[in-house]
PDB file of C-alpha atoms in Angstrom:
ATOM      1  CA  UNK A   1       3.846 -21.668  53.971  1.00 58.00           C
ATOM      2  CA  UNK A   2       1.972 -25.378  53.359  1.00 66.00           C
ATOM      3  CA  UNK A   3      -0.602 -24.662  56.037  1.00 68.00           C
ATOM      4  CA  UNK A   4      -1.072 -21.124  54.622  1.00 68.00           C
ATOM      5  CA  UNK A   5      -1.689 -22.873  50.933  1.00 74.00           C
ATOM      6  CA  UNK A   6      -4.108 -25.630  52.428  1.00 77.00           C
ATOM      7  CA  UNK A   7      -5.945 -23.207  54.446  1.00 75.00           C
ATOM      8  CA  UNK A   8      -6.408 -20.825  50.754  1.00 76.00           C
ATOM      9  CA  UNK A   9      -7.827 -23.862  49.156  1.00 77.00           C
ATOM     10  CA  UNK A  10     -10.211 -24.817  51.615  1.00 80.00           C
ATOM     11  CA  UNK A  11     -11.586 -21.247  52.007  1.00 75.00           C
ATOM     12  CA  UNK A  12     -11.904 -20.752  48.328  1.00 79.00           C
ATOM     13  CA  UNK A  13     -13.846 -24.348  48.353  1.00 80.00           C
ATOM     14  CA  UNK A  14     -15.930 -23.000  51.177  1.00 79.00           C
ATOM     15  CA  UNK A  15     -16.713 -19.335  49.286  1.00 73.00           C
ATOM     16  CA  UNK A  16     -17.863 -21.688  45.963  1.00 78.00           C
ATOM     17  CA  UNK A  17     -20.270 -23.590  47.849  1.00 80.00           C
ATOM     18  CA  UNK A  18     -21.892 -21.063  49.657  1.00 79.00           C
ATOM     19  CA  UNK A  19     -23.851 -17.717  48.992  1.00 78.00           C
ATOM     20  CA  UNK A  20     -21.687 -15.224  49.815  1.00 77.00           C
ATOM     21  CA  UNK A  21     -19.434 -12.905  47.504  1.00 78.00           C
ATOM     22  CA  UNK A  22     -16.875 -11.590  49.156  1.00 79.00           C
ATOM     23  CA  UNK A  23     -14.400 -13.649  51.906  1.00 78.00           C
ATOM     24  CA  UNK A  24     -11.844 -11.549  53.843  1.00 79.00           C
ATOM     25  CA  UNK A  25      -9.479 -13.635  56.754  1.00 75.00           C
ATOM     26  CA  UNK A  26      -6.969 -12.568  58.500  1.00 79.00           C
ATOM     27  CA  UNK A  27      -4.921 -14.613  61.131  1.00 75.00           C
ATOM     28  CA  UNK A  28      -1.287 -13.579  62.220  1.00 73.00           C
ATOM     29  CA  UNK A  29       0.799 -12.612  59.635  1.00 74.00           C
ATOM     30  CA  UNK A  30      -1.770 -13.996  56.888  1.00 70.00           C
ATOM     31  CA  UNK A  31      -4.058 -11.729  55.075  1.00 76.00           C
ATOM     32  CA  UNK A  32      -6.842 -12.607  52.082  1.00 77.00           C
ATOM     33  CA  UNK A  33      -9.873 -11.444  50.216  1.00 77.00           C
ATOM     34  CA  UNK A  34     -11.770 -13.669  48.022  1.00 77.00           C
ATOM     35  CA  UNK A  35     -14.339 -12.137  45.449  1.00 78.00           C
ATOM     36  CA  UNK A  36     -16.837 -14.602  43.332  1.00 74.00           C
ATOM     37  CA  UNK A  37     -17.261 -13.610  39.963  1.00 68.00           C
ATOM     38  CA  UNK A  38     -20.949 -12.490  39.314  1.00 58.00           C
ATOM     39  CA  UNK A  39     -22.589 -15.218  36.939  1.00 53.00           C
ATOM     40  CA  UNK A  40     -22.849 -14.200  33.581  1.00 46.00           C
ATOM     41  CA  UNK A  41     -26.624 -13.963  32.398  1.00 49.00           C
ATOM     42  CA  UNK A  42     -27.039 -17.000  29.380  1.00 47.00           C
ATOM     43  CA  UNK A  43     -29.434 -14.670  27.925  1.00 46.00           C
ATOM     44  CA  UNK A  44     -27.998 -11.910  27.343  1.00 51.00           C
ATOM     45  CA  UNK A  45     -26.107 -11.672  24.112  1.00 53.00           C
ATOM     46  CA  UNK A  46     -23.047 -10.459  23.339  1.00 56.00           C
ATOM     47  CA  UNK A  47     -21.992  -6.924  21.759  1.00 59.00           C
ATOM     48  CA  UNK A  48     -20.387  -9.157  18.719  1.00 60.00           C
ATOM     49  CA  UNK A  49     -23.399 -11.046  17.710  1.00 63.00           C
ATOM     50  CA  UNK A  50     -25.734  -8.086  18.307  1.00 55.00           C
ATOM     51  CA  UNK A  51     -22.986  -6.473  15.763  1.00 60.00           C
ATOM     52  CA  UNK A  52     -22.602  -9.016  13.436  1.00 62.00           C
ATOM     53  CA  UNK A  53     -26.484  -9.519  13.599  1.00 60.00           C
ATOM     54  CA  UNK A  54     -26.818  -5.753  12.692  1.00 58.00           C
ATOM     55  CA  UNK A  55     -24.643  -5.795   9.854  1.00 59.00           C
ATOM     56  CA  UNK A  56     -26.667  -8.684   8.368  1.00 57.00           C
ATOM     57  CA  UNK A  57     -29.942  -6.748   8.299  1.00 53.00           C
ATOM     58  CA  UNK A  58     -27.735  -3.562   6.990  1.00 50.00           C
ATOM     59  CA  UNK A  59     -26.669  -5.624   3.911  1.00 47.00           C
ATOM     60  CA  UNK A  60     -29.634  -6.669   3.343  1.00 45.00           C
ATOM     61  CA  UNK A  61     -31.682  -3.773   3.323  1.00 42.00           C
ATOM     62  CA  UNK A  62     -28.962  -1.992   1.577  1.00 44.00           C
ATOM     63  CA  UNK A  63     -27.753  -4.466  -0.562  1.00 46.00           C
ATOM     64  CA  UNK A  64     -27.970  -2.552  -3.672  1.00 46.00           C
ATOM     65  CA  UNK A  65     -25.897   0.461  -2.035  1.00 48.00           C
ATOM     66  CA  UNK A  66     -23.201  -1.618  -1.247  1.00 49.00           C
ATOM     67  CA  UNK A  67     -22.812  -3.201  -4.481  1.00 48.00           C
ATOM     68  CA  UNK A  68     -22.877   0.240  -6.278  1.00 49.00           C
ATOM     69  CA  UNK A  69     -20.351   1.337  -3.585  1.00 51.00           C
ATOM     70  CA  UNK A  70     -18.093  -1.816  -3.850  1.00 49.00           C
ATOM     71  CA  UNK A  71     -17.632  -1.253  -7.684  1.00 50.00           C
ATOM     72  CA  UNK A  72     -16.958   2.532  -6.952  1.00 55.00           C
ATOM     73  CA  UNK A  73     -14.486   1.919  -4.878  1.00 67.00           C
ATOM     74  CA  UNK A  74     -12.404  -0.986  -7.099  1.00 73.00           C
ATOM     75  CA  UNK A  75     -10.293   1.872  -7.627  1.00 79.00           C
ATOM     76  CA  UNK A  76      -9.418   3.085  -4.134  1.00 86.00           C
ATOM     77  CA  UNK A  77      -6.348   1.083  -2.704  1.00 89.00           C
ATOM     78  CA  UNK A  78      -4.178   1.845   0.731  1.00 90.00           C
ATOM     79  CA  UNK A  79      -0.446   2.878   0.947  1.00 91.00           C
ATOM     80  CA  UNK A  80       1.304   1.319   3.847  1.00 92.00           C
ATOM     81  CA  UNK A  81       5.085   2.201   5.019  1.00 91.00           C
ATOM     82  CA  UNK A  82       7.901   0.338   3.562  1.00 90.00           C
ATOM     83  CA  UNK A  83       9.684   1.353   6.700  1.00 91.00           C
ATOM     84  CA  UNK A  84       9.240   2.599  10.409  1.00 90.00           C
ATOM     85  CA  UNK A  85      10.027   6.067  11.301  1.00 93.00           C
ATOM     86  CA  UNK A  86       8.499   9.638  11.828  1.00 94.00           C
ATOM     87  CA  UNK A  87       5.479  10.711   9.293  1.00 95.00           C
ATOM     88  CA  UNK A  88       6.061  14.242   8.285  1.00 95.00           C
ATOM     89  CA  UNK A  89       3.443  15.615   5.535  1.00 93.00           C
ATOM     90  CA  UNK A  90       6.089  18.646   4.681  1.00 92.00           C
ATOM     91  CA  UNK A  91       9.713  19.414   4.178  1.00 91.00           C
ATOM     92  CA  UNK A  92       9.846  21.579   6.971  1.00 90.00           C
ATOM     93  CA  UNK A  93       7.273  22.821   9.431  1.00 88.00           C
ATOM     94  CA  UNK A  94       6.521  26.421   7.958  1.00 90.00           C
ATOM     95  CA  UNK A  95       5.747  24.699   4.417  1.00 91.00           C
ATOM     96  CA  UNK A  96       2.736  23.483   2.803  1.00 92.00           C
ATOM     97  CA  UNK A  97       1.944  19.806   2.875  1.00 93.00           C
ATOM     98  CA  UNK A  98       3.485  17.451  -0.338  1.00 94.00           C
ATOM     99  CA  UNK A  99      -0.516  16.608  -0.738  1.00 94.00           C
ATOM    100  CA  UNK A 100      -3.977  17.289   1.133  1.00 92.00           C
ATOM    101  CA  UNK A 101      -7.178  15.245   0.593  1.00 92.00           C
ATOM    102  CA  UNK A 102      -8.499  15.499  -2.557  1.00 91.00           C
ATOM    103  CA  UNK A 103      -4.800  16.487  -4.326  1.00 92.00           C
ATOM    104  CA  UNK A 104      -4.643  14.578  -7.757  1.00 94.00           C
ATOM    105  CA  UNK A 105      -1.352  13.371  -8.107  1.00 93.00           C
ATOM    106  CA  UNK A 106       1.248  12.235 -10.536  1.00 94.00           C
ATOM    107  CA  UNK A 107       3.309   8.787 -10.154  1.00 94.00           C
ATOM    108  CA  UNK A 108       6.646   9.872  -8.831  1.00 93.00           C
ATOM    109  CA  UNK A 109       5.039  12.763  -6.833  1.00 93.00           C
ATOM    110  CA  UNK A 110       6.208  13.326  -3.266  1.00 93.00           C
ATOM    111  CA  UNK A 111       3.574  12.318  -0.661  1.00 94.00           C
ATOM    112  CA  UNK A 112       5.433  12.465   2.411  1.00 95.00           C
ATOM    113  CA  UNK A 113       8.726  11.961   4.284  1.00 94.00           C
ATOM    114  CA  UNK A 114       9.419   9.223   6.629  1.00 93.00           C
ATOM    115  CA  UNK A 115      12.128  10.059   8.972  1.00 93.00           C
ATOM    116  CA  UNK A 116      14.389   6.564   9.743  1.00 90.00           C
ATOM    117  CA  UNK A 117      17.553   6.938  11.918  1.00 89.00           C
ATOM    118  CA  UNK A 118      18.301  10.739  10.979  1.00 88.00           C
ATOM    119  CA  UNK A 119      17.632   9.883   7.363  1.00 91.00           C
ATOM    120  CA  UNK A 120      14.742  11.400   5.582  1.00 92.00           C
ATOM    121  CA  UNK A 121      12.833   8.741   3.165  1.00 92.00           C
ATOM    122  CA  UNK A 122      10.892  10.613   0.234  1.00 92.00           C
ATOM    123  CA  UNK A 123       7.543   8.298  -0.268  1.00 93.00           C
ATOM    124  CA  UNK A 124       6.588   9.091  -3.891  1.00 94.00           C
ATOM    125  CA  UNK A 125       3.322   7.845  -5.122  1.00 93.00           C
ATOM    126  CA  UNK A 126       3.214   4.601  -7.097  1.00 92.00           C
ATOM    127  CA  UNK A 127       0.894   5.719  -9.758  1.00 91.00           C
ATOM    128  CA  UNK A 128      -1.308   8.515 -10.791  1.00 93.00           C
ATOM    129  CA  UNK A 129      -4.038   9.297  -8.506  1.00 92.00           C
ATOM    130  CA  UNK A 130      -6.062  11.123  -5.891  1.00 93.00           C
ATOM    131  CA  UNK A 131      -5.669  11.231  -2.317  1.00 93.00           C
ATOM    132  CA  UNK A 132      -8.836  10.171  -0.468  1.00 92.00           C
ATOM    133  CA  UNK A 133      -7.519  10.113   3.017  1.00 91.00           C
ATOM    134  CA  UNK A 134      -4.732  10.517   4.936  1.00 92.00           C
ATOM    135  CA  UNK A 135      -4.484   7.855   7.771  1.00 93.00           C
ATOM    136  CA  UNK A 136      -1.383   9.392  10.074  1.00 93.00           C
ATOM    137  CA  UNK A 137      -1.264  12.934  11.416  1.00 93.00           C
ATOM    138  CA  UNK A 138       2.287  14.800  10.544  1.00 92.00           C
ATOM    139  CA  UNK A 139       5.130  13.778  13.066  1.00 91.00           C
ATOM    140  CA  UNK A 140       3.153  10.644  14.266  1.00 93.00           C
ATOM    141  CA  UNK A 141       5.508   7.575  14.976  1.00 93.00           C
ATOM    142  CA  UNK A 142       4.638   4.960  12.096  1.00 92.00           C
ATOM    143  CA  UNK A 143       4.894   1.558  11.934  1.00 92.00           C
ATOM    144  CA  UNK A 144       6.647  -0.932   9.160  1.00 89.00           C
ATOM    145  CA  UNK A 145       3.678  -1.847   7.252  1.00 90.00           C
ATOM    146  CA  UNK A 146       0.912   0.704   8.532  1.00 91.00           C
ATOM    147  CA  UNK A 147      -1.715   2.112   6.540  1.00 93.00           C
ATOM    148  CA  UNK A 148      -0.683   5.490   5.781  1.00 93.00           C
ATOM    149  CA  UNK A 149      -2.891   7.016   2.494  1.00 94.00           C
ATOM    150  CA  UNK A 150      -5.888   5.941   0.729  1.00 92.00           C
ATOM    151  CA  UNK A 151      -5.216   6.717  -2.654  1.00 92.00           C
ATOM    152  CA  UNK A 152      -7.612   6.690  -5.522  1.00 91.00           C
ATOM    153  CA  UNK A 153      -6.225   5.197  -8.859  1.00 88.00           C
ATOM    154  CA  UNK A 154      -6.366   7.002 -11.729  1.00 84.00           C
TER     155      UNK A 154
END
């Protein structure tokens, strides 16, 4: 096994130093391939700084949008899942959803059951307000913590 492990290390030091790509050997019960990486171009730059370059110039020629829209939205917080379990937007699957986007409800309301070993949990809404989005689709697995509702406070 020694001779196999001296013989990988100097063909891997041979492949580095020369031009070619791709090494295959074989010899009795001994088999490898070596690939070389392809060098990575120092110019070219990378998906996050073209990103984080584009959102630069986007807050800069909209800076006044997104000032207007950050106050808007003071109001808009996210309702995350005190427990894991099964996301169901009903009592049952023939009735209408506890709330749809764009519902105004009341603190106490009923926004949706989470389903946690056999027992159903009742998720009632913390305060009055609107639903702007729902994050989950009915019966999808949640997790402790996960964003489930943005909810608009009235």
């Amino acid at each position: 096994m020694e001779k196999y492990l001296d013989l990988t290390n100097k063909l891997i030091s041979s492949l580095e130093n020369s031009s070619l790509e791709i090494l295959e050997f074989k010899m009795e019960n001994f088999s490898l391939m070596l690939k070389k990486n392809k060098p990575i171009e120092k110019n070219l730059i990378s998906e996050r700084e073209v990103t984080r370059e584009l959102d630069k110039a986007s807050v800069k020629v909209s800076g006044f949008d997104k000032k207007e829209e950050v106050e808007a939205n003071k109001n808009i917080k996210t309702l995350r899942t005190p427990i894991l379990g099964v996301f169901y937007s009903s009592k049952s699957p023939d009735s209408e959803p506890f709330v749809k986007v764009g519902d105004q409800v009341k603190k106490g309301d009923t926004l949706c059951i989470i389903e946690a070993m056999k027992m159903m949990n009742e998720l009632k809404a913390p305060y009055d307000c609107k639903v702007i989005d729902c994050l989950v689709n009915n019966e999808d697995f949640v997790e402790y913590d996960q964003e489930i509702f943005k909810l608009e406070q009235i």
